[in-house]
């Protein structure tokens, strides 16, 4: 039988700081709004805001990190 992989929806919460590796949404983001169907993200550099359909990613939680992806 074949292999099946599942990805649960990311549990977005307003106030989270997230980093997305690669793709058109790649970079640092602040979660500023969440509905059942949409997530509103703000770039912490340009302060541009985007409403996107909620999406799924594999993720890990990093504690004690100011900005993910930065040394």
PDB file of C-alpha atoms in Angstrom:
ATOM      1  CA  UNK A   1       0.000   0.000   0.000  1.00  0.00           C
ATOM      2  CA  UNK A   2       1.123   3.616  -0.561  1.00  0.00           C
ATOM      3  CA  UNK A   3       2.309   6.183   1.906  1.00  0.00           C
ATOM      4  CA  UNK A   4       0.015   8.924   3.211  1.00  0.00           C
ATOM      5  CA  UNK A   5       1.283  12.106   4.852  1.00  0.00           C
ATOM      6  CA  UNK A   6      -0.928  14.549   6.670  1.00  0.00           C
ATOM      7  CA  UNK A   7      -0.287  18.110   7.788  1.00  0.00           C
ATOM      8  CA  UNK A   8      -2.641  19.571  10.346  1.00  0.00           C
ATOM      9  CA  UNK A   9      -3.547  23.256  10.005  1.00  0.00           C
ATOM     10  CA  UNK A  10      -1.032  25.495  11.719  1.00  0.00           C
ATOM     11  CA  UNK A  11      -2.529  26.707  15.021  1.00  0.00           C
ATOM     12  CA  UNK A  12      -2.257  30.444  14.294  1.00  0.00           C
ATOM     13  CA  UNK A  13      -2.856  32.877  17.162  1.00  0.00           C
ATOM     14  CA  UNK A  14      -2.748  36.671  17.025  1.00  0.00           C
ATOM     15  CA  UNK A  15       0.531  37.963  18.449  1.00  0.00           C
ATOM     16  CA  UNK A  16       2.689  35.069  17.221  1.00  0.00           C
ATOM     17  CA  UNK A  17       5.974  35.743  15.458  1.00  0.00           C
ATOM     18  CA  UNK A  18       6.555  33.187  12.721  1.00  0.00           C
ATOM     19  CA  UNK A  19       9.193  32.477  10.071  1.00  0.00           C
ATOM     20  CA  UNK A  20       8.314  30.690   6.829  1.00  0.00           C
ATOM     21  CA  UNK A  21      11.185  29.006   4.994  1.00  0.00           C
ATOM     22  CA  UNK A  22      10.992  29.477   1.217  1.00  0.00           C
ATOM     23  CA  UNK A  23       8.114  29.985  -1.167  1.00  0.00           C
ATOM     24  CA  UNK A  24       6.236  33.186  -1.967  1.00  0.00           C
ATOM     25  CA  UNK A  25       5.401  33.724   1.725  1.00  0.00           C
ATOM     26  CA  UNK A  26       8.967  33.130   2.910  1.00  0.00           C
ATOM     27  CA  UNK A  27      10.333  35.349   5.670  1.00  0.00           C
ATOM     28  CA  UNK A  28       9.458  36.749   9.073  1.00  0.00           C
ATOM     29  CA  UNK A  29       5.842  37.574   9.890  1.00  0.00           C
ATOM     30  CA  UNK A  30       3.656  38.698  12.764  1.00  0.00           C
ATOM     31  CA  UNK A  31       0.205  37.131  13.045  1.00  0.00           C
ATOM     32  CA  UNK A  32      -2.245  39.993  13.562  1.00  0.00           C
ATOM     33  CA  UNK A  33      -5.583  38.311  12.893  1.00  0.00           C
ATOM     34  CA  UNK A  34      -7.105  34.861  12.501  1.00  0.00           C
ATOM     35  CA  UNK A  35     -10.513  33.653  11.354  1.00  0.00           C
ATOM     36  CA  UNK A  36     -11.720  30.165  10.545  1.00  0.00           C
ATOM     37  CA  UNK A  37     -10.722  30.651   6.879  1.00  0.00           C
ATOM     38  CA  UNK A  38      -8.126  33.456   6.797  1.00  0.00           C
ATOM     39  CA  UNK A  39      -4.927  34.532   8.511  1.00  0.00           C
ATOM     40  CA  UNK A  40      -3.710  38.136   8.479  1.00  0.00           C
ATOM     41  CA  UNK A  41       0.067  38.553   8.549  1.00  0.00           C
ATOM     42  CA  UNK A  42       2.213  41.691   8.821  1.00  0.00           C
ATOM     43  CA  UNK A  43       5.810  42.047   7.694  1.00  0.00           C
ATOM     44  CA  UNK A  44       7.831  43.428  10.658  1.00  0.00           C
ATOM     45  CA  UNK A  45      10.133  45.350   8.270  1.00  0.00           C
ATOM     46  CA  UNK A  46       7.792  46.954   5.703  1.00  0.00           C
ATOM     47  CA  UNK A  47       4.648  46.717   7.875  1.00  0.00           C
ATOM     48  CA  UNK A  48       2.708  45.528   4.811  1.00  0.00           C
ATOM     49  CA  UNK A  49      -0.294  43.388   5.733  1.00  0.00           C
ATOM     50  CA  UNK A  50      -1.675  40.401   3.852  1.00  0.00           C
ATOM     51  CA  UNK A  51      -4.854  38.335   4.249  1.00  0.00           C
ATOM     52  CA  UNK A  52      -4.263  34.777   3.103  1.00  0.00           C
ATOM     53  CA  UNK A  53      -6.274  31.583   3.201  1.00  0.00           C
ATOM     54  CA  UNK A  54      -5.132  29.531   6.171  1.00  0.00           C
ATOM     55  CA  UNK A  55      -2.419  27.081   5.227  1.00  0.00           C
ATOM     56  CA  UNK A  56      -0.639  24.057   6.655  1.00  0.00           C
ATOM     57  CA  UNK A  57       3.039  23.683   7.421  1.00  0.00           C
ATOM     58  CA  UNK A  58       5.181  21.335   9.452  1.00  0.00           C
ATOM     59  CA  UNK A  59       6.559  23.424  12.272  1.00  0.00           C
ATOM     60  CA  UNK A  60       8.709  23.506  15.362  1.00  0.00           C
ATOM     61  CA  UNK A  61       8.460  25.853  18.320  1.00  0.00           C
ATOM     62  CA  UNK A  62      11.645  27.760  19.201  1.00  0.00           C
ATOM     63  CA  UNK A  63      11.781  29.205  22.723  1.00  0.00           C
ATOM     64  CA  UNK A  64      14.014  32.141  23.639  1.00  0.00           C
ATOM     65  CA  UNK A  65      14.500  33.296  20.040  1.00  0.00           C
ATOM     66  CA  UNK A  66      13.865  36.959  19.141  1.00  0.00           C
ATOM     67  CA  UNK A  67      13.347  36.330  15.416  1.00  0.00           C
ATOM     68  CA  UNK A  68      13.323  32.885  13.839  1.00  0.00           C
ATOM     69  CA  UNK A  69      15.936  32.378  11.130  1.00  0.00           C
ATOM     70  CA  UNK A  70      18.358  34.901  12.665  1.00  0.00           C
ATOM     71  CA  UNK A  71      21.574  34.038  14.506  1.00  0.00           C
TER      72      UNK A  71
END
